[in-house]
Short mmCIF file of C-alpha atoms in Angstrom, two decimals:
data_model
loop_
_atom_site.label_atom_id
_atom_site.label_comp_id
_atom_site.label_asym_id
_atom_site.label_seq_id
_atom_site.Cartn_x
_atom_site.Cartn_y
_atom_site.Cartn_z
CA UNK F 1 6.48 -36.32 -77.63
CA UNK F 2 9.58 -37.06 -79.79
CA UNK F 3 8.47 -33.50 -81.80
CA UNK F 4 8.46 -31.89 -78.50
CA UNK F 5 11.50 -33.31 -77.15
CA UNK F 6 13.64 -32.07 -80.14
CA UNK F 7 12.21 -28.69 -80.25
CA UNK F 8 13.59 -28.60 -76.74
CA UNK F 9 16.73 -29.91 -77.50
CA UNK F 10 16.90 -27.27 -80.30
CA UNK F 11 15.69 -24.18 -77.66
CA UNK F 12 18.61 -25.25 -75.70
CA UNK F 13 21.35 -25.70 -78.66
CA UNK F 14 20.24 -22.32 -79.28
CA UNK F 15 19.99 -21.16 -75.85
CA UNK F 16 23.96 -22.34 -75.55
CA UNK F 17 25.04 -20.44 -78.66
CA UNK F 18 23.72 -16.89 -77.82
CA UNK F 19 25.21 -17.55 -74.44
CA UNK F 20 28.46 -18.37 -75.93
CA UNK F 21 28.46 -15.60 -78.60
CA UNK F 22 27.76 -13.25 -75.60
CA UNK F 23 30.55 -14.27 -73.70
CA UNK F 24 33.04 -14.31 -76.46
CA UNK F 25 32.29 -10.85 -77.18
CA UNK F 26 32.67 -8.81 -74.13
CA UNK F 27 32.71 -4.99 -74.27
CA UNK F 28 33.33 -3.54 -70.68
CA UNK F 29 30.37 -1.13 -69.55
CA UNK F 30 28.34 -1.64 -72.79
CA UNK F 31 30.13 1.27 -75.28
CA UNK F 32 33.39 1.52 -76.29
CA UNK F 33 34.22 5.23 -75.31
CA UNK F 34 37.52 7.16 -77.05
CA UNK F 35 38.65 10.35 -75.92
CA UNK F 36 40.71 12.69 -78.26
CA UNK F 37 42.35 14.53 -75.32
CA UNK F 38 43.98 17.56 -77.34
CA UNK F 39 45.05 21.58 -77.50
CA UNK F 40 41.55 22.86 -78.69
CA UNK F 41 42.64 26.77 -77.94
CA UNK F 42 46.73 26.80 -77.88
CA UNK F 43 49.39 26.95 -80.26
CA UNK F 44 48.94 23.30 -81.37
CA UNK F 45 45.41 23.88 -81.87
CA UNK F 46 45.62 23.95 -85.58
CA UNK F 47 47.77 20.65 -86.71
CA UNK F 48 45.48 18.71 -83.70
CA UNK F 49 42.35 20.41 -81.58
CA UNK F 50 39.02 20.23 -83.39
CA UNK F 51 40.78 18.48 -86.37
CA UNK F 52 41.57 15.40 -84.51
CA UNK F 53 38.46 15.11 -82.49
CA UNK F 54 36.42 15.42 -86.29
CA UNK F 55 38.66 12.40 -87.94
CA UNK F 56 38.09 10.35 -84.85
CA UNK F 57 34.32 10.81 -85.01
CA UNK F 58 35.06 10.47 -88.87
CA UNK F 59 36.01 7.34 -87.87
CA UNK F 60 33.19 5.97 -85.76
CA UNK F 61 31.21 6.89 -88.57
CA UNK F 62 32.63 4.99 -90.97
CA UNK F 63 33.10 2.07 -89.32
CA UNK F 64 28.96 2.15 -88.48
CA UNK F 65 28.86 3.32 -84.84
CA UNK F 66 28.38 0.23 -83.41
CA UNK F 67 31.16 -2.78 -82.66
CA UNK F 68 29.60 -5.92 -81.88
CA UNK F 69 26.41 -4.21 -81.39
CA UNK F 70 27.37 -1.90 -78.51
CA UNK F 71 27.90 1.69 -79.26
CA UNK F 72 30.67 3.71 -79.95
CA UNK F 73 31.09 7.59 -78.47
CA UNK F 74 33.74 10.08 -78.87
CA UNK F 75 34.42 12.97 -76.10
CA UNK F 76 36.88 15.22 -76.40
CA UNK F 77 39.09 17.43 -73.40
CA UNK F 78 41.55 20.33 -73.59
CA UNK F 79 44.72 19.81 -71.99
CA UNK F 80 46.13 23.08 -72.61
CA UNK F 81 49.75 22.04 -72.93
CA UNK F 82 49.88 21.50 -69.36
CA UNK F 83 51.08 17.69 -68.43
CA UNK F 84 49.26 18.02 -64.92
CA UNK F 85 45.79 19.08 -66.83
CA UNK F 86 46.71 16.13 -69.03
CA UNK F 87 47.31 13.85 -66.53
CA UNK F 88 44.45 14.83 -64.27
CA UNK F 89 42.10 14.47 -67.40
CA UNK F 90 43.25 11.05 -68.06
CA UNK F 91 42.81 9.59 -64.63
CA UNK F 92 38.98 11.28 -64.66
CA UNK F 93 38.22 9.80 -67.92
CA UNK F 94 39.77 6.43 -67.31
CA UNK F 95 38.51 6.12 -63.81
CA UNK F 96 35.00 7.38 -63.72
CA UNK F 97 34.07 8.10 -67.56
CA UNK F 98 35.11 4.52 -68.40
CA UNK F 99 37.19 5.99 -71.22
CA UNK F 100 38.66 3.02 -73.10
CA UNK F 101 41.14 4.75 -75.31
CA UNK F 102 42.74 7.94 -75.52
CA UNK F 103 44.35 9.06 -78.60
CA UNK F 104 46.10 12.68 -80.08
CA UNK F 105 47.44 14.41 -77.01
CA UNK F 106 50.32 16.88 -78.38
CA UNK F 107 53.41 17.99 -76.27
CA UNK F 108 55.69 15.03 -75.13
CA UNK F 109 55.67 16.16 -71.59
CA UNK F 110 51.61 15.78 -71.54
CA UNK F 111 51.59 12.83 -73.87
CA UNK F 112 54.23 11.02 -71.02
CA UNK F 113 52.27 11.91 -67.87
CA UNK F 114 49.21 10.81 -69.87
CA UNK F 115 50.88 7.50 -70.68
CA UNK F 116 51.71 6.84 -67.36
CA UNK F 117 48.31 7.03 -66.19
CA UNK F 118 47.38 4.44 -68.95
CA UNK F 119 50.10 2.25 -67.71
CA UNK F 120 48.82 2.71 -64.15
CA UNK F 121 45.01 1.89 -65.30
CA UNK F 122 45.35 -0.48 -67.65
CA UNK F 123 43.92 1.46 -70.45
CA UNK F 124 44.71 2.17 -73.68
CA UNK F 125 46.43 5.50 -75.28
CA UNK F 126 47.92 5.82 -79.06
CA UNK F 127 49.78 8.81 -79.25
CA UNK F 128 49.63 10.72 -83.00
CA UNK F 129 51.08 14.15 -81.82
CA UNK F 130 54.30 13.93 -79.60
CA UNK F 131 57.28 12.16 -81.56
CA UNK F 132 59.84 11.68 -78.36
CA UNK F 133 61.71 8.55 -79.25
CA UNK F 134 61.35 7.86 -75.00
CA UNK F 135 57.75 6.56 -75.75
CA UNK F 136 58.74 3.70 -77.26
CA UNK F 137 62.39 3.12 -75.81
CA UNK F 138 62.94 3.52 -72.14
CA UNK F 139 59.37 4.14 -71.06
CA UNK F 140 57.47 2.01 -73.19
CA UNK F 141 54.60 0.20 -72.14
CA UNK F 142 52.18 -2.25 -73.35
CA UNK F 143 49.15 0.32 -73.37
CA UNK F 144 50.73 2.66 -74.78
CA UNK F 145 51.35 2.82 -79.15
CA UNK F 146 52.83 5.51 -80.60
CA UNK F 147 51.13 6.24 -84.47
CA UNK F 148 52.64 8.71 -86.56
CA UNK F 149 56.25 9.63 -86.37
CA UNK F 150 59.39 9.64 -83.89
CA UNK F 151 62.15 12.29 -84.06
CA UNK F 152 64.64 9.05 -84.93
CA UNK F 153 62.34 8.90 -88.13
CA UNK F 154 62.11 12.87 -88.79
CA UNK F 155 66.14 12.97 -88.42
CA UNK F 156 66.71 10.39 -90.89
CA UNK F 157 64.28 11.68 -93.36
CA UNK F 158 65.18 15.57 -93.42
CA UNK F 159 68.92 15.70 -91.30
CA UNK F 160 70.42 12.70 -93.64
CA UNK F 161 69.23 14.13 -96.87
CA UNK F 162 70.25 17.71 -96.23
CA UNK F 163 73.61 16.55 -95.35
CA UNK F 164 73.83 14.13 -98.56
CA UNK F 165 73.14 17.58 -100.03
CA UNK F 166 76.24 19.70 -98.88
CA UNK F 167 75.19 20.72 -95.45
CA UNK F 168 77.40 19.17 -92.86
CA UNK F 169 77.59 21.77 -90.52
CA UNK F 170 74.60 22.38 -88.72
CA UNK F 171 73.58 24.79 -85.16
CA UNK F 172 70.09 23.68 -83.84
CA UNK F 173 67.12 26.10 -82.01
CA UNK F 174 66.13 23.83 -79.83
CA UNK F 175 62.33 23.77 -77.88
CA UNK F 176 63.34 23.21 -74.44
CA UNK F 177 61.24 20.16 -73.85
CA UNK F 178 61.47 17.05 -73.88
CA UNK F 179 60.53 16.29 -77.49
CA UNK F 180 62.76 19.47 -78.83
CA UNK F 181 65.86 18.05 -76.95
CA UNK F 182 65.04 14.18 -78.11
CA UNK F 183 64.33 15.76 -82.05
CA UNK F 184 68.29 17.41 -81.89
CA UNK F 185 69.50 13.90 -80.07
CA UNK F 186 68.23 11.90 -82.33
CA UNK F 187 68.95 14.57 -85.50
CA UNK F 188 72.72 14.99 -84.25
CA UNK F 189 73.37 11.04 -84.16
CA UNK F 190 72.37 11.23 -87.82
CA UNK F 191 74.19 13.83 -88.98
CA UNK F 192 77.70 12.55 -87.34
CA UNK F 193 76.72 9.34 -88.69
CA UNK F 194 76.70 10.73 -92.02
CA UNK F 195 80.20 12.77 -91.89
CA UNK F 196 78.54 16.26 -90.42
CA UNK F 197 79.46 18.43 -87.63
CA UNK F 198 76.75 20.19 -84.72
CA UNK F 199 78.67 23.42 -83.92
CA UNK F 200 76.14 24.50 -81.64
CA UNK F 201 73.02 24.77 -80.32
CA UNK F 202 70.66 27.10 -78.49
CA UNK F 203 67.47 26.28 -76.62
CA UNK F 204 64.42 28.15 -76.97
CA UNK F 205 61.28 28.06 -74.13
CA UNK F 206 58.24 26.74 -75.73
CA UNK F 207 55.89 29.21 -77.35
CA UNK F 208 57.92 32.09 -76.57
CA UNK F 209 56.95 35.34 -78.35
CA UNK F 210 60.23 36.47 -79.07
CA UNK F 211 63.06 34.18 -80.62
CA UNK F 212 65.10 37.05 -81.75
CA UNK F 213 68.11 36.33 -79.97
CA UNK F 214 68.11 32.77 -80.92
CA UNK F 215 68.07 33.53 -84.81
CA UNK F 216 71.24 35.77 -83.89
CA UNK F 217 73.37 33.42 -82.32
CA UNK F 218 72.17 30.95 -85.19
CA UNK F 219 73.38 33.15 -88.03
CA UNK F 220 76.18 34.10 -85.68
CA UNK F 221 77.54 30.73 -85.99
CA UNK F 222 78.00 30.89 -89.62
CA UNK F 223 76.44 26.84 -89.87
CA UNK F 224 75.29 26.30 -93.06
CA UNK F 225 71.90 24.48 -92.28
CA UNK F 226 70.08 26.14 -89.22
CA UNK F 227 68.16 23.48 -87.20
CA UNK F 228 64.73 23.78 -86.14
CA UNK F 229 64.49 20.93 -83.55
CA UNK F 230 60.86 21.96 -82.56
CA UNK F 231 57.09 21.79 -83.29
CA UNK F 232 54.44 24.75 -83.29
CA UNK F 233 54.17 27.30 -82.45
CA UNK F 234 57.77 28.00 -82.07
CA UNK F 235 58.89 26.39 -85.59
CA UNK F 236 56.75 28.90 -87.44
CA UNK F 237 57.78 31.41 -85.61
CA UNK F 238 61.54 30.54 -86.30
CA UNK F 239 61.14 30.45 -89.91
CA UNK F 240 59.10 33.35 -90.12
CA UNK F 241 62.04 35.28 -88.55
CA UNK F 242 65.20 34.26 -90.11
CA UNK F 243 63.14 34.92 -92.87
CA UNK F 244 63.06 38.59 -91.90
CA UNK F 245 66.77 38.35 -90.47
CA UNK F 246 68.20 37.65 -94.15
CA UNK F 247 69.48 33.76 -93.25
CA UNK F 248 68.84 32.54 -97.14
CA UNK F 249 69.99 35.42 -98.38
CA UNK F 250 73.10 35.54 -96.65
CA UNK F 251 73.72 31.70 -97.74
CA UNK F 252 72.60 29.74 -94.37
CA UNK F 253 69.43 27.06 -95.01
CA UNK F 254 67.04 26.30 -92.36
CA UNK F 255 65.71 22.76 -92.07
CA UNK F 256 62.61 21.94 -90.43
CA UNK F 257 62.91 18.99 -88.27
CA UNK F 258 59.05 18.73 -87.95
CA UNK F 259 56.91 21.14 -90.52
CA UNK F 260 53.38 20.15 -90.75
CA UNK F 261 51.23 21.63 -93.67
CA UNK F 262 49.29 23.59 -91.61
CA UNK F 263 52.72 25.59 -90.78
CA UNK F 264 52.82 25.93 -94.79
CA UNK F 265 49.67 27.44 -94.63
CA UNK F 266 49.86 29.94 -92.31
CA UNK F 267 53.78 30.60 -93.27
CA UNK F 268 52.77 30.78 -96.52
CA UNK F 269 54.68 29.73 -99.95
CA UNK F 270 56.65 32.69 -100.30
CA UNK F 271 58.41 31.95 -96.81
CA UNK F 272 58.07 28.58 -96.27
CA UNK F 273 59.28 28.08 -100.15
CA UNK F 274 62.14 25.25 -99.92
CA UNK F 275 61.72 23.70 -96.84
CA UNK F 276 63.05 20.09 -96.88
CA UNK F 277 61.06 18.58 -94.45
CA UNK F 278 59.60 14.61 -93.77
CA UNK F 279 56.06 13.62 -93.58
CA UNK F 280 53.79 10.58 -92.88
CA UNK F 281 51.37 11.61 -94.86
CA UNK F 282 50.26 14.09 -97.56
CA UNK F 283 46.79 14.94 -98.61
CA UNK F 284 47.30 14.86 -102.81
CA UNK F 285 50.47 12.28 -102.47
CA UNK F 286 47.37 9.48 -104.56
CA UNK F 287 43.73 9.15 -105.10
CA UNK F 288 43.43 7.67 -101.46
CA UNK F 289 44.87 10.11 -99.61
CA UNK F 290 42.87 12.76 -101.40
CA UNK F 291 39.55 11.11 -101.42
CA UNK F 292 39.73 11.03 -97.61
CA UNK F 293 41.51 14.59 -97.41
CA UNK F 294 38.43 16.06 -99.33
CA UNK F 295 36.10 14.61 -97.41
CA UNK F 296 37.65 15.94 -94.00
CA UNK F 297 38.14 19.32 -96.01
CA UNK F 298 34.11 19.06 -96.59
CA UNK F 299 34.21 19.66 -92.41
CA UNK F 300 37.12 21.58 -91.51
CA UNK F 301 37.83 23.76 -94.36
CA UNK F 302 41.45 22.78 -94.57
CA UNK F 303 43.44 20.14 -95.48
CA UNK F 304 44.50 17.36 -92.49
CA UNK F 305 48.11 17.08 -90.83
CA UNK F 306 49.73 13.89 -90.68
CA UNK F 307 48.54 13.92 -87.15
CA UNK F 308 44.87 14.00 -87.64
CA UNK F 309 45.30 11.54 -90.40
CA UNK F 310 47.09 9.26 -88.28
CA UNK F 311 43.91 9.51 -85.85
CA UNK F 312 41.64 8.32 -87.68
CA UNK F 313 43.83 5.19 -88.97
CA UNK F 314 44.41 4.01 -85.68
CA UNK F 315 40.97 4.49 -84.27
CA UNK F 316 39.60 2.56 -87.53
CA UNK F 317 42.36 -0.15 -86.92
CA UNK F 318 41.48 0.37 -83.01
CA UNK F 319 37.79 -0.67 -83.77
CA UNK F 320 38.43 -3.28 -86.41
CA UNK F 321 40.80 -5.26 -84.01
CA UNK F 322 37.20 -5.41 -81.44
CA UNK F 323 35.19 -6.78 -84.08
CA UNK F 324 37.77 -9.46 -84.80
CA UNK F 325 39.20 -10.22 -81.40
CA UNK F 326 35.23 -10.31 -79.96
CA UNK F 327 36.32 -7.98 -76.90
CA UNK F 328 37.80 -4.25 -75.81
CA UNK F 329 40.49 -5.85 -73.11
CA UNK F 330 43.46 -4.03 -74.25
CA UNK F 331 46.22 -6.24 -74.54
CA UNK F 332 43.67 -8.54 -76.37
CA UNK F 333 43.20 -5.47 -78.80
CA UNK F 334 46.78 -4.70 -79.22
CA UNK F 335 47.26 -8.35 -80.09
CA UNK F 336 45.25 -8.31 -82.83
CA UNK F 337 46.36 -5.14 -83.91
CA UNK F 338 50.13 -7.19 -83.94
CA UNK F 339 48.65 -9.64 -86.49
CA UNK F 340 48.25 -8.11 -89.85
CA UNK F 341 50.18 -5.26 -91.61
CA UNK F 342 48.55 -1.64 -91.08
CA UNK F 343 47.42 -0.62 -94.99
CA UNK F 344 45.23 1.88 -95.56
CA UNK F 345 44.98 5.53 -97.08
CA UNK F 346 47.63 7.15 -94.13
CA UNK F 347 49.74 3.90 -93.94
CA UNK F 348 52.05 2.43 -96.42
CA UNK F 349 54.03 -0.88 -95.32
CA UNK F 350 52.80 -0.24 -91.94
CA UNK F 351 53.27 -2.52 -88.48
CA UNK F 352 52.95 -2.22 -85.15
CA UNK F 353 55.75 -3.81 -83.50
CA UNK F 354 56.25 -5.01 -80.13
CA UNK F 355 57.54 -1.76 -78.20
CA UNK F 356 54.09 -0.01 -79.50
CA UNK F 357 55.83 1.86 -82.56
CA UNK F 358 53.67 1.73 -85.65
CA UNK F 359 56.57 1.56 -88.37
CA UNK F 360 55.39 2.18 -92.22
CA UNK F 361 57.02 4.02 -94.93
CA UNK F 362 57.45 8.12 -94.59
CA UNK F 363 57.44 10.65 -97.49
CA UNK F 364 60.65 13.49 -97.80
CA UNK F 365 59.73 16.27 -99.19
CA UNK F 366 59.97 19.83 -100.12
CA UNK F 367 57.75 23.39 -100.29
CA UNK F 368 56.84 24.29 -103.49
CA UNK F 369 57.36 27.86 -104.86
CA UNK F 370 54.33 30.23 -105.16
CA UNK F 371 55.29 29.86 -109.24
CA UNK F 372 54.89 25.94 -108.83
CA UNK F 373 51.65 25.47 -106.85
CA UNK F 374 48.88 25.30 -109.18
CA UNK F 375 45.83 24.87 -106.74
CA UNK F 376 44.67 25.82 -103.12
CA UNK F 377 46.82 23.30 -100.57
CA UNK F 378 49.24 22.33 -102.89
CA UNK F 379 52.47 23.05 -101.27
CA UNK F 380 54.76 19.66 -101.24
CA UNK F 381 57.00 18.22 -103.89
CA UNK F 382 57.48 14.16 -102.78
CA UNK F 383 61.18 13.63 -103.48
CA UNK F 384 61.70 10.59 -102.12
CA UNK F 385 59.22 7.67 -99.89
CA UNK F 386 61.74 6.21 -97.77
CA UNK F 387 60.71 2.69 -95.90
CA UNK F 388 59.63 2.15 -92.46
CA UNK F 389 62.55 0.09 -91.16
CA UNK F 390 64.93 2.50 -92.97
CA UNK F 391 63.46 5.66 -91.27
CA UNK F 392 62.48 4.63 -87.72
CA UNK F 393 65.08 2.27 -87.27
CA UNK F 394 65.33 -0.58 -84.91
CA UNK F 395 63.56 -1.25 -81.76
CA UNK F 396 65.46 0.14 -78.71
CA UNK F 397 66.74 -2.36 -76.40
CA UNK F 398 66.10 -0.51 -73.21
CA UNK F 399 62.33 -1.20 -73.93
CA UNK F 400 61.45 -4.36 -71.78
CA UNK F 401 58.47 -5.01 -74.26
CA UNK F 402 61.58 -5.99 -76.57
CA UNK F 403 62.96 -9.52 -76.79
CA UNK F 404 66.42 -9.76 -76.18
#
């Protein structure tokens, strides 16, 4: 009898624990479900699209598949640039798919319609490929964590350095959007700051086939650093032409405010040969960097962006944060995402601070000549790693996520 009555103490002791373990770890609708909404077909296709969605699923796989023993899925959607497609895509997965995270989503004006349906929902979305400063500052929000870069950090790594270097008078092609005009803000604060002049600017429509006119009035102006406050496709297409149009050779310098490596690779050395641009990441920068680079090469048959890197660090961190905080509730997440520094092969120094900023330490750098690239994807000379605080600053005040 006394046998039998501990046994069924013991059942119950037992009983109590798997109950508790299941209630401490509580993942809504059984999988956790991330969506890499992306450009799969448009002109940011190649530094995002298929890339991203493979070093999210990269990811998953890594970490095993499962967090605490529920599964983990990956879908991907096409947003095509437009912010109502994004938007739309968002509420659908968020509402109905039971989408728990979306991450990538290039073009600032998608990436904040998309983050105000997350704010709206409840739901999480990490942004890798828009850098607007806004995302953080005026219209942060607590679901929302930007990854990669800001323009605040791109002007401070490539606008300060090219002005320590002699060029203090700069005119800026401007994408007329709302990351172009936030990258020549944030760019022309930095420059003043640092005894330049802006003598002018110009704004280009995004992906517009014909920038002639713009590289005229640049040249025009007789600046000595040209501008590029803009991402693809239009950045390329800029250097490509004042390539053509003679602006080294007749003595002016173009600057790319954000250059990715896959705009090295299809510029190619020869034109691209120079560039002083900033990075948060390069695939041969150490033996961390490249063993993950040559595994994601193994799949894509190219070398990763900073963006794509940056995806698959914060949907690692993303699932890691689960396991240890027993549940997918996002602010939970986000917490524990708070309580450690962000190390790993894309982050250096890295933390995620309280307006949803990852800050860690960013690379400057510049194109290699054809004559100095020794191997396929070797483009960038690091010239300087400049810290996290340094480059993105401090948080902005107008966030209400920041304590005053």
């Amino acid at each position: 009898m006394i046998l039998a009555r501990n046994l069924t103490a013991l059942a119950v002791l037992a009983a109590a624990l798997l109950s508790s373990s299941g209630a401490s770890a509580q993942i809504s609708d059984d999988v956790v479900k991330i969506g890499v909404l992306t450009d799969m077909a448009g002109p940011a296709s190649a530094p995002t699209g298929q890339g991203s969605v493979t070093a999210a699923r990269m990811a998953v796989d890594d970490f095993g598949g499962k967090v605490l023993g529920k599964p983990i899925t990956v879908i991907s959607g096409d947003h095509q640039d437009k912010a109502d497609i994004g938007s739309a895509i968002a509420r659908r997965w968020y509402d109905t798919e039971q989408v728990d995270l979306i991450v990538d989503v290039p073009v600032s004006a998608v990436g904040l319609a998309v983050q105000s349906v997350a704010n709206e929902k409840h739901r999480l979305f990490i942004t890798h490929s828009t850098g607007s400063a806004d995302f953080h500052g005026k219209f942060c929000s607590p679901y929302a964590l930007q990854w990669v870069f800001d323009t605040h950090a791109l002007a401070v790594g490539t606008a300060q350095e090219v002005v320590k270097r002699g060029g203090d008078t700069w005119f800026f092609i401007t994408d007329d959007y709302a990351f172009g005009h936030s990258l020549e803000r944030d760019a022309t604060a930095v420059i003043t700051r640092n005894g330049g002049k802006v003598i002018g600017s110009v704004r280009s429509p995004f992906a517009t086939p014909d920038l002639s006119s713009f590289l005229l009035q640049a040249q025009a102006s007789k600046a000595k650093i040209i501008g590029i406050a803009g991402g693809p496709p239009n950045n390329t297409n800029e250097i490509k032409t004042g390539h053509e149009f003679g602006v080294f050779k007749g003595g002016q310098q173009m600057a790319g405010l954000l250059v990715l490596i896959t705009d090295v690779h299809a510029l190619g050395l020869p034109v691209a040969q120079g560039l002083l641009l900033t990075t948060s990441f390069y695939w041969d920068m150490d033996d961390k960097t490249r063993e993950w680079s040559k595994r994601y090469f193994a799949k894509m048959n190219r070398m990763p962006t900073m963006w794509q890197a940056g995806v698959y660090s914060s949907v690692m961190n993303y699932l890691n944060a689960i396991k240890a905080s027993g549940t997918d509730e996002p602010l939970k997440v986000t917490a524990k995402m708070r309580e450690k520094p962000i190390e790993d092969f894309f982050s250096r120094n890295g933390k995620l601070r309280e307006d949803g900023l990852m800050v860690h330490d960013l690379m400057l750098v510049q194109v290699k000549t054809p004559e100095e690239s020794k191997y396929p994807w070797d483009y960038y000379k690091v010239l300087a790693h400049i810290p996290g605080d340094q480059a993105f600053g401090p948080p902005d005040p107008v966030c209400p996520l920041v304590k005053k």
